[in-house]
């Protein structure tokens, strides 16, 4: 009986160690993806055409990375060789964003990692590559929150490629996912106003009407989204300011009016 | 620390996992979830300084791991990665009555776990817990037809998700 119990305890502990290995791989993959996000912010395309790619300050990343390296060492688990290299290095000398995203995917293949690789490709001016990857991911049927993020990333890539109609369709689909971030509607409204897409304007306006900008978190996120939308508008060929923009700027109200005025 | 958490259950993790599986109406291998939670707790214990209270802290890990495992299984079911036989043993009891093999059942549960809570709850109450439809309708204050439809939707998802592997089983 004791031998059986010992055998059972050993197999439970072995199974727990396998799960601990998964925990370490997940944590290391997340660190690489955050590093990828930090590198994306260094490029102008990354600042304008990549959204929803969470990262904090470099110092927080350093702390988390050092902790994971120490913890994995104590548990006798492998550490991805990139992590100790990144830790001691200025982020300006870090590898390309796509290399970091690919390393993360090698550790932990997942839908979110594939979105991050597409974001990295956008930041590196490979919009066609990102578009292909994101379309393939959407065909794989991701969960709703991942689907929303993929649609937004695809919309931005299509906007970068100059395919405004397809971009608006993706923004619209992303905006209709539950718990969609208001920045999606800001991007949709800005683009729809520029190309005079009435259904896109209506959809975005309906959603933004309810946005309360007096809430401090909302104001900060809205301003950031509007700044990026204005930056994208400045990169596009400049046509005459159309009537929809003027109408929204001077007859509209709230967030919608601010978006339109930002395009003048 | 991991060994202590595995062999005893000083933090009541098993109970927390069972409670969330029941209230969330999800079909998962409870042992796998339990072991992943204690692995995560062992990994993060150094950062815990007493706030929030330990029960709330454990529960937050359980919720996080549930989300993680449901997402992993969903993505695995959609991909081409094969599932190890040992990972499917927990699904044997559920698979038999539905005429499925454990591997098919695991894939079917992955699809089931991303349905709405209402659909999952109806299936679990009517099919797995064998509760009476009339009792359930009275308890929820809803029409019996509506509840039955939800359970049927969930059953259809399970059978549809398991079909290709079920076909392969029949041919062997």
PDB file of C-alpha atoms in Angstrom, chain A residues 23-263:
ATOM      1  CA  UNK A  23       3.722  28.188 -16.472  1.00  0.00           C
ATOM      2  CA  UNK A  24       7.365  29.119 -17.074  1.00  0.00           C
ATOM      3  CA  UNK A  25       6.984  28.828 -20.863  1.00  0.00           C
ATOM      4  CA  UNK A  26       3.902  31.047 -20.755  1.00  0.00           C
ATOM      5  CA  UNK A  27       5.673  33.662 -18.618  1.00  0.00           C
ATOM      6  CA  UNK A  28       8.724  33.678 -20.881  1.00  0.00           C
ATOM      7  CA  UNK A  29       6.579  33.928 -24.011  1.00  0.00           C
ATOM      8  CA  UNK A  30       4.696  36.850 -22.464  1.00  0.00           C
ATOM      9  CA  UNK A  31       7.980  38.624 -21.683  1.00  0.00           C
ATOM     10  CA  UNK A  32       9.102  38.216 -25.295  1.00  0.00           C
ATOM     11  CA  UNK A  33       5.771  39.550 -26.554  1.00  0.00           C
ATOM     12  CA  UNK A  34       5.998  42.594 -24.291  1.00  0.00           C
ATOM     13  CA  UNK A  35       9.547  43.132 -25.566  1.00  0.00           C
ATOM     14  CA  UNK A  36       8.117  42.948 -29.103  1.00  0.00           C
ATOM     15  CA  UNK A  37       5.526  45.605 -28.155  1.00  0.00           C
ATOM     16  CA  UNK A  38       8.280  47.867 -26.789  1.00  0.00           C
ATOM     17  CA  UNK A  39      10.279  47.554 -30.020  1.00  0.00           C
ATOM     18  CA  UNK A  40       7.162  48.291 -32.124  1.00  0.00           C
ATOM     19  CA  UNK A  41       6.757  51.665 -30.407  1.00  0.00           C
ATOM     20  CA  UNK A  42      10.161  52.741 -31.722  1.00  0.00           C
ATOM     21  CA  UNK A  43       8.997  52.912 -35.345  1.00  0.00           C
ATOM     22  CA  UNK A  44       6.621  55.534 -36.726  1.00  0.00           C
ATOM     23  CA  UNK A  45       4.506  52.825 -38.346  1.00  0.00           C
ATOM     24  CA  UNK A  46       4.422  51.024 -35.011  1.00  0.00           C
ATOM     25  CA  UNK A  47       3.134  54.141 -33.258  1.00  0.00           C
ATOM     26  CA  UNK A  48       0.461  54.839 -35.878  1.00  0.00           C
ATOM     27  CA  UNK A  49      -0.651  51.422 -37.097  1.00  0.00           C
ATOM     28  CA  UNK A  50      -0.288  49.162 -34.068  1.00  0.00           C
ATOM     29  CA  UNK A  51      -2.882  49.333 -31.299  1.00  0.00           C
ATOM     30  CA  UNK A  52      -3.882  47.287 -28.273  1.00  0.00           C
ATOM     31  CA  UNK A  53      -0.348  45.987 -27.848  1.00  0.00           C
ATOM     32  CA  UNK A  54       0.084  46.263 -24.098  1.00  0.00           C
ATOM     33  CA  UNK A  55       3.424  47.145 -22.576  1.00  0.00           C
ATOM     34  CA  UNK A  56       4.563  48.996 -19.496  1.00  0.00           C
ATOM     35  CA  UNK A  57       7.801  50.859 -18.812  1.00  0.00           C
ATOM     36  CA  UNK A  58      11.093  49.122 -19.558  1.00  0.00           C
ATOM     37  CA  UNK A  59      11.994  49.010 -15.865  1.00  0.00           C
ATOM     38  CA  UNK A  60       8.945  46.876 -15.095  1.00  0.00           C
ATOM     39  CA  UNK A  61       9.910  44.504 -17.880  1.00  0.00           C
ATOM     40  CA  UNK A  62      13.450  44.233 -16.489  1.00  0.00           C
ATOM     41  CA  UNK A  63      12.156  43.338 -13.050  1.00  0.00           C
ATOM     42  CA  UNK A  64       9.740  40.711 -14.385  1.00  0.00           C
ATOM     43  CA  UNK A  65      12.414  39.211 -16.649  1.00  0.00           C
ATOM     44  CA  UNK A  66      15.012  38.996 -13.865  1.00  0.00           C
ATOM     45  CA  UNK A  67      12.442  37.359 -11.612  1.00  0.00           C
ATOM     46  CA  UNK A  68      11.506  34.771 -14.231  1.00  0.00           C
ATOM     47  CA  UNK A  69      15.152  33.930 -14.950  1.00  0.00           C
ATOM     48  CA  UNK A  70      15.839  33.444 -11.244  1.00  0.00           C
ATOM     49  CA  UNK A  71      12.666  31.434 -10.682  1.00  0.00           C
ATOM     50  CA  UNK A  72      13.193  29.165 -13.699  1.00  0.00           C
ATOM     51  CA  UNK A  73      16.778  28.579 -12.571  1.00  0.00           C
ATOM     52  CA  UNK A  74      15.615  27.643  -9.070  1.00  0.00           C
ATOM     53  CA  UNK A  75      13.058  25.220 -10.573  1.00  0.00           C
ATOM     54  CA  UNK A  76      15.716  23.823 -12.929  1.00  0.00           C
ATOM     55  CA  UNK A  77      13.781  24.843 -16.044  1.00  0.00           C
ATOM     56  CA  UNK A  78      15.184  26.132 -19.278  1.00  0.00           C
ATOM     57  CA  UNK A  79      15.237  29.877 -19.910  1.00  0.00           C
ATOM     58  CA  UNK A  80      14.858  31.078 -23.476  1.00  0.00           C
ATOM     59  CA  UNK A  81      18.394  32.291 -24.396  1.00  0.00           C
ATOM     60  CA  UNK A  82      17.031  35.614 -25.697  1.00  0.00           C
ATOM     61  CA  UNK A  83      15.795  36.771 -22.300  1.00  0.00           C
ATOM     62  CA  UNK A  84      19.134  37.124 -20.457  1.00  0.00           C
ATOM     63  CA  UNK A  85      20.554  38.848 -23.560  1.00  0.00           C
ATOM     64  CA  UNK A  86      17.738  41.394 -23.657  1.00  0.00           C
ATOM     65  CA  UNK A  87      17.983  42.093 -19.929  1.00  0.00           C
ATOM     66  CA  UNK A  88      21.410  43.668 -20.079  1.00  0.00           C
ATOM     67  CA  UNK A  89      20.883  45.561 -23.304  1.00  0.00           C
ATOM     68  CA  UNK A  90      19.466  48.948 -24.246  1.00  0.00           C
ATOM     69  CA  UNK A  91      16.137  48.357 -26.045  1.00  0.00           C
ATOM     70  CA  UNK A  92      17.545  50.235 -29.054  1.00  0.00           C
ATOM     71  CA  UNK A  93      19.894  47.290 -29.534  1.00  0.00           C
ATOM     72  CA  UNK A  94      17.179  44.654 -29.162  1.00  0.00           C
ATOM     73  CA  UNK A  95      16.401  42.369 -32.097  1.00  0.00           C
ATOM     74  CA  UNK A  96      13.648  43.172 -34.593  1.00  0.00           C
ATOM     75  CA  UNK A  97      10.060  43.004 -33.371  1.00  0.00           C
ATOM     76  CA  UNK A  98       9.285  40.072 -35.695  1.00  0.00           C
ATOM     77  CA  UNK A  99      12.215  38.057 -34.258  1.00  0.00           C
ATOM     78  CA  UNK A 100      10.890  38.583 -30.736  1.00  0.00           C
ATOM     79  CA  UNK A 101       7.336  37.665 -31.752  1.00  0.00           C
ATOM     80  CA  UNK A 102       8.581  34.515 -33.534  1.00  0.00           C
ATOM     81  CA  UNK A 103      10.593  33.486 -30.479  1.00  0.00           C
ATOM     82  CA  UNK A 104       7.501  33.916 -28.320  1.00  0.00           C
ATOM     83  CA  UNK A 105       5.455  31.771 -30.722  1.00  0.00           C
ATOM     84  CA  UNK A 106       8.122  29.076 -30.701  1.00  0.00           C
ATOM     85  CA  UNK A 107       7.735  28.872 -26.903  1.00  0.00           C
ATOM     86  CA  UNK A 108       3.958  29.094 -26.888  1.00  0.00           C
ATOM     87  CA  UNK A 109       2.008  28.827 -30.141  1.00  0.00           C
ATOM     88  CA  UNK A 110      -1.260  30.703 -29.602  1.00  0.00           C
ATOM     89  CA  UNK A 111      -3.670  32.985 -31.402  1.00  0.00           C
ATOM     90  CA  UNK A 112      -2.646  36.068 -29.410  1.00  0.00           C
ATOM     91  CA  UNK A 113       0.984  35.425 -30.300  1.00  0.00           C
ATOM     92  CA  UNK A 114       0.033  35.264 -33.988  1.00  0.00           C
ATOM     93  CA  UNK A 115      -1.670  38.667 -33.702  1.00  0.00           C
ATOM     94  CA  UNK A 116       1.491  40.062 -32.113  1.00  0.00           C
ATOM     95  CA  UNK A 117       3.601  38.719 -34.985  1.00  0.00           C
ATOM     96  CA  UNK A 118       1.237  40.437 -37.434  1.00  0.00           C
ATOM     97  CA  UNK A 119       1.545  43.675 -35.432  1.00  0.00           C
ATOM     98  CA  UNK A 120       5.321  43.367 -35.602  1.00  0.00           C
ATOM     99  CA  UNK A 121       5.134  42.933 -39.390  1.00  0.00           C
ATOM    100  CA  UNK A 122       3.021  46.088 -39.647  1.00  0.00           C
ATOM    101  CA  UNK A 123       5.596  48.016 -37.613  1.00  0.00           C
ATOM    102  CA  UNK A 124       8.282  46.726 -40.000  1.00  0.00           C
ATOM    103  CA  UNK A 125       6.307  47.880 -43.073  1.00  0.00           C
ATOM    104  CA  UNK A 126       5.256  44.379 -44.111  1.00  0.00           C
ATOM    105  CA  UNK A 127       1.518  45.064 -44.266  1.00  0.00           C
ATOM    106  CA  UNK A 128       0.845  42.367 -46.927  1.00  0.00           C
ATOM    107  CA  UNK A 129       2.486  39.750 -44.674  1.00  0.00           C
ATOM    108  CA  UNK A 130       0.426  40.911 -41.705  1.00  0.00           C
ATOM    109  CA  UNK A 131      -2.791  40.905 -43.748  1.00  0.00           C
ATOM    110  CA  UNK A 132      -2.195  37.319 -44.881  1.00  0.00           C
ATOM    111  CA  UNK A 133      -1.423  36.150 -41.341  1.00  0.00           C
ATOM    112  CA  UNK A 134      -4.456  37.856 -39.842  1.00  0.00           C
ATOM    113  CA  UNK A 135      -6.853  36.534 -42.491  1.00  0.00           C
ATOM    114  CA  UNK A 136      -5.573  33.022 -41.838  1.00  0.00           C
ATOM    115  CA  UNK A 137      -6.030  33.486 -38.098  1.00  0.00           C
ATOM    116  CA  UNK A 138      -9.605  34.711 -38.564  1.00  0.00           C
ATOM    117  CA  UNK A 139     -10.353  31.593 -40.634  1.00  0.00           C
ATOM    118  CA  UNK A 140      -9.183  29.505 -37.653  1.00  0.00           C
ATOM    119  CA  UNK A 141     -12.132  30.777 -35.605  1.00  0.00           C
ATOM    120  CA  UNK A 142     -10.516  32.504 -32.611  1.00  0.00           C
ATOM    121  CA  UNK A 143     -12.447  33.307 -29.452  1.00  0.00           C
ATOM    122  CA  UNK A 144     -14.426  36.603 -29.507  1.00  0.00           C
ATOM    123  CA  UNK A 145     -11.902  38.769 -27.647  1.00  0.00           C
ATOM    124  CA  UNK A 146      -9.054  37.527 -29.853  1.00  0.00           C
ATOM    125  CA  UNK A 147     -11.252  37.904 -32.939  1.00  0.00           C
ATOM    126  CA  UNK A 148     -11.856  41.553 -32.047  1.00  0.00           C
ATOM    127  CA  UNK A 149      -8.129  42.210 -31.652  1.00  0.00           C
ATOM    128  CA  UNK A 150      -7.379  40.438 -34.953  1.00  0.00           C
ATOM    129  CA  UNK A 151     -10.045  42.455 -36.788  1.00  0.00           C
ATOM    130  CA  UNK A 152      -8.648  45.706 -35.429  1.00  0.00           C
ATOM    131  CA  UNK A 153      -5.086  44.759 -36.394  1.00  0.00           C
ATOM    132  CA  UNK A 154      -6.311  43.770 -39.874  1.00  0.00           C
ATOM    133  CA  UNK A 155      -8.197  47.056 -40.239  1.00  0.00           C
ATOM    134  CA  UNK A 156      -5.024  48.991 -39.419  1.00  0.00           C
ATOM    135  CA  UNK A 157      -2.934  46.922 -41.852  1.00  0.00           C
ATOM    136  CA  UNK A 158      -5.478  47.488 -44.623  1.00  0.00           C
ATOM    137  CA  UNK A 159      -5.536  51.209 -43.861  1.00  0.00           C
ATOM    138  CA  UNK A 160      -1.734  51.242 -44.158  1.00  0.00           C
ATOM    139  CA  UNK A 161      -2.061  49.529 -47.549  1.00  0.00           C
ATOM    140  CA  UNK A 162      -4.561  52.160 -48.683  1.00  0.00           C
ATOM    141  CA  UNK A 163      -7.529  49.772 -48.927  1.00  0.00           C
ATOM    142  CA  UNK A 164      -9.978  52.057 -47.127  1.00  0.00           C
ATOM    143  CA  UNK A 165     -13.192  50.144 -47.910  1.00  0.00           C
ATOM    144  CA  UNK A 166     -11.844  46.827 -46.652  1.00  0.00           C
ATOM    145  CA  UNK A 167     -10.340  48.580 -43.635  1.00  0.00           C
ATOM    146  CA  UNK A 168     -13.681  50.176 -42.744  1.00  0.00           C
ATOM    147  CA  UNK A 169     -15.419  46.799 -43.008  1.00  0.00           C
ATOM    148  CA  UNK A 170     -12.921  45.326 -40.526  1.00  0.00           C
ATOM    149  CA  UNK A 171     -13.150  48.286 -38.144  1.00  0.00           C
ATOM    150  CA  UNK A 172     -16.924  47.943 -38.283  1.00  0.00           C
ATOM    151  CA  UNK A 173     -16.786  44.239 -37.465  1.00  0.00           C
ATOM    152  CA  UNK A 174     -14.295  44.912 -34.635  1.00  0.00           C
ATOM    153  CA  UNK A 175     -16.493  47.701 -33.246  1.00  0.00           C
ATOM    154  CA  UNK A 176     -19.422  45.302 -33.006  1.00  0.00           C
ATOM    155  CA  UNK A 177     -17.572  42.733 -30.894  1.00  0.00           C
ATOM    156  CA  UNK A 178     -18.627  42.859 -27.263  1.00  0.00           C
ATOM    157  CA  UNK A 179     -16.397  45.019 -25.043  1.00  0.00           C
ATOM    158  CA  UNK A 180     -14.738  46.590 -28.073  1.00  0.00           C
ATOM    159  CA  UNK A 181     -12.414  49.431 -27.071  1.00  0.00           C
ATOM    160  CA  UNK A 182     -13.580  52.957 -28.050  1.00  0.00           C
ATOM    161  CA  UNK A 183     -10.307  53.473 -29.939  1.00  0.00           C
ATOM    162  CA  UNK A 184     -11.697  51.170 -32.651  1.00  0.00           C
ATOM    163  CA  UNK A 185     -14.623  53.538 -33.187  1.00  0.00           C
ATOM    164  CA  UNK A 186     -12.286  56.542 -33.204  1.00  0.00           C
ATOM    165  CA  UNK A 187     -10.228  54.893 -35.975  1.00  0.00           C
ATOM    166  CA  UNK A 188     -13.377  53.883 -37.859  1.00  0.00           C
ATOM    167  CA  UNK A 189     -14.925  57.352 -37.643  1.00  0.00           C
ATOM    168  CA  UNK A 190     -11.722  59.104 -38.712  1.00  0.00           C
ATOM    169  CA  UNK A 191     -11.279  56.894 -41.781  1.00  0.00           C
ATOM    170  CA  UNK A 192     -14.976  56.828 -42.694  1.00  0.00           C
ATOM    171  CA  UNK A 193     -15.135  60.646 -42.541  1.00  0.00           C
ATOM    172  CA  UNK A 194     -12.081  60.958 -44.794  1.00  0.00           C
ATOM    173  CA  UNK A 195     -13.468  58.653 -47.505  1.00  0.00           C
ATOM    174  CA  UNK A 196     -17.098  59.731 -46.927  1.00  0.00           C
ATOM    175  CA  UNK A 197     -18.361  56.262 -46.011  1.00  0.00           C
ATOM    176  CA  UNK A 198     -21.815  56.997 -44.588  1.00  0.00           C
ATOM    177  CA  UNK A 199     -22.555  53.590 -43.011  1.00  0.00           C
ATOM    178  CA  UNK A 200     -19.123  53.627 -41.319  1.00  0.00           C
ATOM    179  CA  UNK A 201     -19.739  57.154 -40.036  1.00  0.00           C
ATOM    180  CA  UNK A 202     -23.168  56.168 -38.646  1.00  0.00           C
ATOM    181  CA  UNK A 203     -21.905  53.029 -36.920  1.00  0.00           C
ATOM    182  CA  UNK A 204     -18.957  54.797 -35.281  1.00  0.00           C
ATOM    183  CA  UNK A 205     -21.027  57.815 -34.280  1.00  0.00           C
ATOM    184  CA  UNK A 206     -23.703  55.646 -32.628  1.00  0.00           C
ATOM    185  CA  UNK A 207     -21.047  53.954 -30.486  1.00  0.00           C
ATOM    186  CA  UNK A 208     -19.066  57.079 -29.647  1.00  0.00           C
ATOM    187  CA  UNK A 209     -22.156  59.046 -28.595  1.00  0.00           C
ATOM    188  CA  UNK A 210     -22.252  57.043 -25.355  1.00  0.00           C
ATOM    189  CA  UNK A 211     -18.578  57.690 -24.554  1.00  0.00           C
ATOM    190  CA  UNK A 212     -18.136  59.790 -21.414  1.00  0.00           C
ATOM    191  CA  UNK A 213     -14.903  61.741 -21.838  1.00  0.00           C
ATOM    192  CA  UNK A 214     -15.110  63.229 -18.353  1.00  0.00           C
ATOM    193  CA  UNK A 215     -13.946  59.891 -16.962  1.00  0.00           C
ATOM    194  CA  UNK A 216     -10.178  60.283 -16.686  1.00  0.00           C
ATOM    195  CA  UNK A 217      -9.169  56.919 -18.151  1.00  0.00           C
ATOM    196  CA  UNK A 218     -11.518  57.454 -21.116  1.00  0.00           C
ATOM    197  CA  UNK A 219     -10.097  60.898 -21.896  1.00  0.00           C
ATOM    198  CA  UNK A 220      -6.509  59.639 -21.937  1.00  0.00           C
ATOM    199  CA  UNK A 221      -7.306  56.660 -24.173  1.00  0.00           C
ATOM    200  CA  UNK A 222      -9.464  58.785 -26.471  1.00  0.00           C
ATOM    201  CA  UNK A 223      -6.721  61.402 -26.907  1.00  0.00           C
ATOM    202  CA  UNK A 224      -4.175  58.698 -27.698  1.00  0.00           C
ATOM    203  CA  UNK A 225      -6.485  57.107 -30.283  1.00  0.00           C
ATOM    204  CA  UNK A 226      -7.258  60.486 -31.863  1.00  0.00           C
ATOM    205  CA  UNK A 227      -3.564  61.395 -32.070  1.00  0.00           C
ATOM    206  CA  UNK A 228      -2.853  58.135 -33.933  1.00  0.00           C
ATOM    207  CA  UNK A 229      -5.854  58.652 -36.250  1.00  0.00           C
ATOM    208  CA  UNK A 230      -4.630  62.173 -37.084  1.00  0.00           C
ATOM    209  CA  UNK A 231      -1.150  60.808 -37.758  1.00  0.00           C
ATOM    210  CA  UNK A 232      -2.560  58.233 -40.168  1.00  0.00           C
ATOM    211  CA  UNK A 233      -4.667  60.902 -41.881  1.00  0.00           C
ATOM    212  CA  UNK A 234      -1.580  63.090 -42.410  1.00  0.00           C
ATOM    213  CA  UNK A 235       0.226  60.192 -44.150  1.00  0.00           C
ATOM    214  CA  UNK A 236      -2.671  59.664 -46.591  1.00  0.00           C
ATOM    215  CA  UNK A 237      -2.925  61.670 -49.851  1.00  0.00           C
ATOM    216  CA  UNK A 238      -4.574  64.994 -48.983  1.00  0.00           C
ATOM    217  CA  UNK A 239      -7.923  65.615 -50.675  1.00  0.00           C
ATOM    218  CA  UNK A 240     -10.182  68.575 -50.081  1.00  0.00           C
ATOM    219  CA  UNK A 241     -11.905  68.472 -46.726  1.00  0.00           C
ATOM    220  CA  UNK A 242     -15.248  66.820 -47.485  1.00  0.00           C
ATOM    221  CA  UNK A 243     -18.659  67.872 -46.292  1.00  0.00           C
ATOM    222  CA  UNK A 244     -19.060  64.942 -43.809  1.00  0.00           C
ATOM    223  CA  UNK A 245     -16.010  66.130 -41.867  1.00  0.00           C
ATOM    224  CA  UNK A 246     -17.207  69.728 -41.759  1.00  0.00           C
ATOM    225  CA  UNK A 247     -20.723  68.686 -40.808  1.00  0.00           C
ATOM    226  CA  UNK A 248     -19.507  66.468 -37.987  1.00  0.00           C
ATOM    227  CA  UNK A 249     -16.982  69.049 -36.770  1.00  0.00           C
ATOM    228  CA  UNK A 250     -19.428  71.953 -36.508  1.00  0.00           C
ATOM    229  CA  UNK A 251     -22.831  70.318 -36.113  1.00  0.00           C
ATOM    230  CA  UNK A 252     -21.830  67.197 -34.213  1.00  0.00           C
ATOM    231  CA  UNK A 253     -21.064  67.014 -30.501  1.00  0.00           C
ATOM    232  CA  UNK A 254     -18.920  65.233 -27.967  1.00  0.00           C
ATOM    233  CA  UNK A 255     -16.342  62.688 -29.061  1.00  0.00           C
ATOM    234  CA  UNK A 256     -17.569  62.597 -32.693  1.00  0.00           C
ATOM    235  CA  UNK A 257     -17.119  66.326 -33.113  1.00  0.00           C
ATOM    236  CA  UNK A 258     -13.631  66.144 -31.568  1.00  0.00           C
ATOM    237  CA  UNK A 259     -12.602  63.408 -34.021  1.00  0.00           C
ATOM    238  CA  UNK A 260     -13.847  65.462 -36.979  1.00  0.00           C
ATOM    239  CA  UNK A 261     -12.178  68.652 -35.750  1.00  0.00           C
ATOM    240  CA  UNK A 262      -8.964  66.685 -35.347  1.00  0.00           C
ATOM    241  CA  UNK A 263      -9.022  65.961 -39.086  1.00  0.00           C
TER     242      UNK A 263
END
